[in-house]
Short mmCIF file of C-alpha atoms in Angstrom, two decimals:
data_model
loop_
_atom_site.label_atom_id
_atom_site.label_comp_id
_atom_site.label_asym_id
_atom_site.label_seq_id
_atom_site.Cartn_x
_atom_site.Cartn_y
_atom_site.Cartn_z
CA UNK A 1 122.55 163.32 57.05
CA UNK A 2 120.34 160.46 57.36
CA UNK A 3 120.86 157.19 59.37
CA UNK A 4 119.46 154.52 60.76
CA UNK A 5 120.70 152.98 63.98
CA UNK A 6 119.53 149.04 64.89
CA UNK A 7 120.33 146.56 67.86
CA UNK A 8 123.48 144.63 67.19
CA UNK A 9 122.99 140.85 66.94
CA UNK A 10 122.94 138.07 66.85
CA UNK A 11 120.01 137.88 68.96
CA UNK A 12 119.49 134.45 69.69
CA UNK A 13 115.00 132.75 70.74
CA UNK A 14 113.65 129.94 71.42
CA UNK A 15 110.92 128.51 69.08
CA UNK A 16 107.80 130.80 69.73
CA UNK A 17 109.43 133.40 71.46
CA UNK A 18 108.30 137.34 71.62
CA UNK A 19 110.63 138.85 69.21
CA UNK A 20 111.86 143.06 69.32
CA UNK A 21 114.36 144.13 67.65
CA UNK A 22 114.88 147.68 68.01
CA UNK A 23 115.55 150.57 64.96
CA UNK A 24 115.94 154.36 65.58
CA UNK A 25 116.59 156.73 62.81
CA UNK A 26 117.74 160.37 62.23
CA UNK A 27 116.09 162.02 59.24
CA UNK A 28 116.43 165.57 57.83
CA UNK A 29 113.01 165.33 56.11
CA UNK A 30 109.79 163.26 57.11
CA UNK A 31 110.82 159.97 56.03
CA UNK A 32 109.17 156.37 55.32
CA UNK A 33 110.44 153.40 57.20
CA UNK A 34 110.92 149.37 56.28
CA UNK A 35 112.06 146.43 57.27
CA UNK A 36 113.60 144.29 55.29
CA UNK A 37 114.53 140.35 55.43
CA UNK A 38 117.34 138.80 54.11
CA UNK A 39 117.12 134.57 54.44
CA UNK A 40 120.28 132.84 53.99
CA UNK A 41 121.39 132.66 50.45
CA UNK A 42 118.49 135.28 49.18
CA UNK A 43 118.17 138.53 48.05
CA UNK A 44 116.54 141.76 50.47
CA UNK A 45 113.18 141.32 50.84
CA UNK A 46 110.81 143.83 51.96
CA UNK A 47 108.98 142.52 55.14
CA UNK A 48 106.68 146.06 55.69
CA UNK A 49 106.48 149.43 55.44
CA UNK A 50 105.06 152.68 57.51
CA UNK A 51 104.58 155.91 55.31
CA UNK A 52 103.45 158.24 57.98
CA UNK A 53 103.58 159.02 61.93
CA UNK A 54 101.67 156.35 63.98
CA UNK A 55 100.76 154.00 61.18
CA UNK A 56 101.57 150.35 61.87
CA UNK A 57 102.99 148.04 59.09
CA UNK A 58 102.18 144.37 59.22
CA UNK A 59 102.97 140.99 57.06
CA UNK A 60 103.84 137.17 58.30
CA UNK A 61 103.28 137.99 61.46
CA UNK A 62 105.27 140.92 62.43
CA UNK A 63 104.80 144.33 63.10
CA UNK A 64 106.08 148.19 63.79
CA UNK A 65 104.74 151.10 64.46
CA UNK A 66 106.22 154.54 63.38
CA UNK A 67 106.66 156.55 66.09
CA UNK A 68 107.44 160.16 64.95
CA UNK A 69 108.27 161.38 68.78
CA UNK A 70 110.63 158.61 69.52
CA UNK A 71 112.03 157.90 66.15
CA UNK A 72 111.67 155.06 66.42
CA UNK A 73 110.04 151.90 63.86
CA UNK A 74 110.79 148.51 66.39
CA UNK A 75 110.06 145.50 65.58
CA UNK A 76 108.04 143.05 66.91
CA UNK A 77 106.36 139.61 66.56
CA UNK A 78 104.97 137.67 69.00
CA UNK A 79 106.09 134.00 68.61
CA UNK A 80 109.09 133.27 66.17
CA UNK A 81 109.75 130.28 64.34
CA UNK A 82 112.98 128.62 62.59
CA UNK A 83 111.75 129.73 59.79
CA UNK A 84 112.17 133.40 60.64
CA UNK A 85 116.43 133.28 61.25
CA UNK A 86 117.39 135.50 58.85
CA UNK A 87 119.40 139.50 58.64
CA UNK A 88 116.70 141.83 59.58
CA UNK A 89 117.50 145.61 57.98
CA UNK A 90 115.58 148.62 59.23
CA UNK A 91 115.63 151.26 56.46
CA UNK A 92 114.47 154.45 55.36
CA UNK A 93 113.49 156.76 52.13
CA UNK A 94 113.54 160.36 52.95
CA UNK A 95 111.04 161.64 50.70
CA UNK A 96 113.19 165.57 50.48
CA UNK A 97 115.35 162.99 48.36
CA UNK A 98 113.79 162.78 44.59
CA UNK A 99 116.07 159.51 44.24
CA UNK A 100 114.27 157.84 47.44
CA UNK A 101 117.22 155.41 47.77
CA UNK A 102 117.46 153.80 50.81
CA UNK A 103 119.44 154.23 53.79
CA UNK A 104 119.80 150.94 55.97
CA UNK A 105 120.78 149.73 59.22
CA UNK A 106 123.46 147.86 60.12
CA UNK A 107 120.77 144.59 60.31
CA UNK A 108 120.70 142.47 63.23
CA UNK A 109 121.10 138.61 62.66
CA UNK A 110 117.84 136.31 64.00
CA UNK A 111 118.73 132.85 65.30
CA UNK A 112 115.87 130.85 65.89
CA UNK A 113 116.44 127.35 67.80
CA UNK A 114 113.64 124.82 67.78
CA UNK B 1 108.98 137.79 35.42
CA UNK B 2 111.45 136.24 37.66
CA UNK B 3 112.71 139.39 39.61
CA UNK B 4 115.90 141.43 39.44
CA UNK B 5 118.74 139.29 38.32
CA UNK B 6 122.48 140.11 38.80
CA UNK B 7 125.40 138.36 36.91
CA UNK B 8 128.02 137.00 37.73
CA UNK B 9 126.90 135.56 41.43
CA UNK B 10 130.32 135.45 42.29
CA UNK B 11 133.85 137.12 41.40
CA UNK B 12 137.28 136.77 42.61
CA UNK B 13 139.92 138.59 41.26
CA UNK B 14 143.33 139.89 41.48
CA UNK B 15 144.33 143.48 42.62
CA UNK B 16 144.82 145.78 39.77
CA UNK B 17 141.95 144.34 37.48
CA UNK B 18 138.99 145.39 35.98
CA UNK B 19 135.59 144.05 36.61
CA UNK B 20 132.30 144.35 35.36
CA UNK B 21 128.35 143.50 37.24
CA UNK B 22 125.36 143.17 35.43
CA UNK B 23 122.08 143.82 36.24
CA UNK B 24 118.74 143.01 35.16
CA UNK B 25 116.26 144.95 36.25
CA UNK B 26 112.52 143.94 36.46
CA UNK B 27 110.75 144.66 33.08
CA UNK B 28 109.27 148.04 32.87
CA UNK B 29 110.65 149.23 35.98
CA UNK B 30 112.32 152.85 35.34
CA UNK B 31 114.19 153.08 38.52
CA UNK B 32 117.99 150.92 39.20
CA UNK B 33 119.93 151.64 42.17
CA UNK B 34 123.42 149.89 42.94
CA UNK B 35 123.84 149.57 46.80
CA UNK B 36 127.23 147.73 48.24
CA UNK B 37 127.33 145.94 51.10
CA UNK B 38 130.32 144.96 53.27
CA UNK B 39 130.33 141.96 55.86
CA UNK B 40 128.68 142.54 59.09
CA UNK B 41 127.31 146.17 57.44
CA UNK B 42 123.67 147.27 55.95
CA UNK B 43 123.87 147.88 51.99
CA UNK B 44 125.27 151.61 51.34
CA UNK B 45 123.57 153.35 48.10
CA UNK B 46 126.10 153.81 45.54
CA UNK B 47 124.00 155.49 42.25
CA UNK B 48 121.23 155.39 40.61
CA UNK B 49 119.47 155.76 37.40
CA UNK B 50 115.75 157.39 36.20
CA UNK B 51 115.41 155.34 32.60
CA UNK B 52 119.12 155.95 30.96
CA UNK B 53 119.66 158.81 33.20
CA UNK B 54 122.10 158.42 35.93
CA UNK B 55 120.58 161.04 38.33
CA UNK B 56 122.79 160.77 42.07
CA UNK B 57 126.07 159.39 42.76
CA UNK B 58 127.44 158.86 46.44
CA UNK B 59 130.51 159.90 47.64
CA UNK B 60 131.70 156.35 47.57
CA UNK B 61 131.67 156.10 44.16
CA UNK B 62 134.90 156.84 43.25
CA UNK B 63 136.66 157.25 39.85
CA UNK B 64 137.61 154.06 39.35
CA UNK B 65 133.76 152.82 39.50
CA UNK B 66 131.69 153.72 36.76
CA UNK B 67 127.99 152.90 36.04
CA UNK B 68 126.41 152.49 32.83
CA UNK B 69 122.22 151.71 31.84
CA UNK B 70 122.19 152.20 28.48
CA UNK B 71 118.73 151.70 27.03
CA UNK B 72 116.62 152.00 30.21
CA UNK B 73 116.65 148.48 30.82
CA UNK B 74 119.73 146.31 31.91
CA UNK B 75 123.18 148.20 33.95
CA UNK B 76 126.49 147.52 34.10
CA UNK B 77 128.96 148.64 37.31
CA UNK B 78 132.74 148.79 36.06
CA UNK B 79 135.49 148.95 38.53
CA UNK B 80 138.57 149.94 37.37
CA UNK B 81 141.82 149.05 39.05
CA UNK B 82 140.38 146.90 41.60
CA UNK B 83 141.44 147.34 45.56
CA UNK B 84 141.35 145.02 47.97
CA UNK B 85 138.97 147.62 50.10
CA UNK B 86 136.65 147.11 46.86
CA UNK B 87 135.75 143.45 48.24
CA UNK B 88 132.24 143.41 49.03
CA UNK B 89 128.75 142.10 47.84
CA UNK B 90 127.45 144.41 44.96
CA UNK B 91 123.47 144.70 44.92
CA UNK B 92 121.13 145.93 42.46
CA UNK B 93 117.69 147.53 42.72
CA UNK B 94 114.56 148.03 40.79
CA UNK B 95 111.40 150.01 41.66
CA UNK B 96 108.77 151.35 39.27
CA UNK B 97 108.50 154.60 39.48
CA UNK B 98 108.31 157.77 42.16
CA UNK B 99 107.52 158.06 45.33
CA UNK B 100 108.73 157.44 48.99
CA UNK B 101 106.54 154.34 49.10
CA UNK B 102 107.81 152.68 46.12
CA UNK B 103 109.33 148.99 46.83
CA UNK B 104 112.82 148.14 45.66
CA UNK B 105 113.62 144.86 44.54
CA UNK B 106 116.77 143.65 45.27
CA UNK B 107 118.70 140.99 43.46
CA UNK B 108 120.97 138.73 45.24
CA UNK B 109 123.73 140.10 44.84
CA UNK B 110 127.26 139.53 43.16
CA UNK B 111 130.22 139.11 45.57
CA UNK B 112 133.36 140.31 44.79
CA UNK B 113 136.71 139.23 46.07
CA UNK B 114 139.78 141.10 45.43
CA UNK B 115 143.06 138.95 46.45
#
């Protein structure tokens, strides 16, 4: 079946640190990938989304790039602020499912320290 | 339209008893998922419904959980004969229509306790 496999937190920056946090996923079908945020006290949020090999999704900053070959959908953004510590979920929606529920990682908790 | 909404925020209750979530999905949207989520864990799907149609169930919905959307619009998750293994935070889902690259909207979420 499907899964999705993320770094284990918490991972712990600095104020305008490079952030990665890494998300592999195993897929039957050719899937679409997020990320989703989840601040303290709130609801998911989607962050972005990639539909297809090699496109990159983007929004407040961050970014990750589907990568069919390494199956893989890291992400990244180049200098984090407090603002940004939240649960970080790497999902996807394999489209050979007509539901297109989602299947999430285990999210990866963001400290940021000023 | 101020999003999915999910009532009560909070439950604690005592092994053995029945409980019931609602949900209120955003208007017009003719997808609902429930998803549950355990500390420390991503959400896991649990069902879903196309309009009043309840179209998938996962394996971890057992008998004692039943799902109900009865005019397209709001659901209700019912579990029966609540375990402590049941404590977790429920989520609901809402997404427009079709397609892979349809966003869910989550709620935030109501948190059950079983003591």
């Amino acid at each position: 079946g499907d899964s999705v496999t993320q770094m284990e937190g918490p991972v712990t920056l600095s104020e305008e640190a490079f952030l990665t946090i890494n998300c592999t996923y195993t897929a039957t079908g050719y899937p679409s990938l997020f990320w989703y945020v989840q601040y303290p006290g709130e609801g998911l949020q989607l962050l972005l989304k990639a539909t297809k090999a090699d496109d990159k999704g983007s929004n407040k900053g961050f970014e990750a790039t589907y990568r069919k070959e390494t199956t893989s959908f890291h992400l990244e953004k180049g200098s984090v602020q407090v603002s940004d510590s939240a649960v970080y979920f790497c999902a996807l929606s394999d489209r050979s499912n007509a539901g297109n529920m989602l299947t999430f990682g285990g999210g990866t908790r963001l400290m940021v320290k000023p | 339209d101020t999003g999915v909404s999910q009532d009560p925020r909070h439950k604690i209750t005592k092994r053995g008893q029945n409980v019931t979530f609602r949900c209120d999905p955003i208007s017009e949207h003719n997808r609902l998922y429930w998803y549950r989520q355990t500390l420390g864990q991503g959400p896991e799907f649990l069902t879903y419904f196309q309009n009043e149609a309840q179209l998938e169930k996962s394996r971890l919905l057992s008998d004692r959980f039943s799902a109900e959307r009865p005019k397209g619009s709001f659901s209700t998750l019912e579990i029966q004969r609540t375990e402590q293994g049941d404590s977790a935070m429920y989520l609901c889902a809402s997404s427009p229509g079709q397609g892979a690259n349809t966003e869910a909207f989550f709620g935030q979420g109501t948190r059950l306790t079983v003591v």
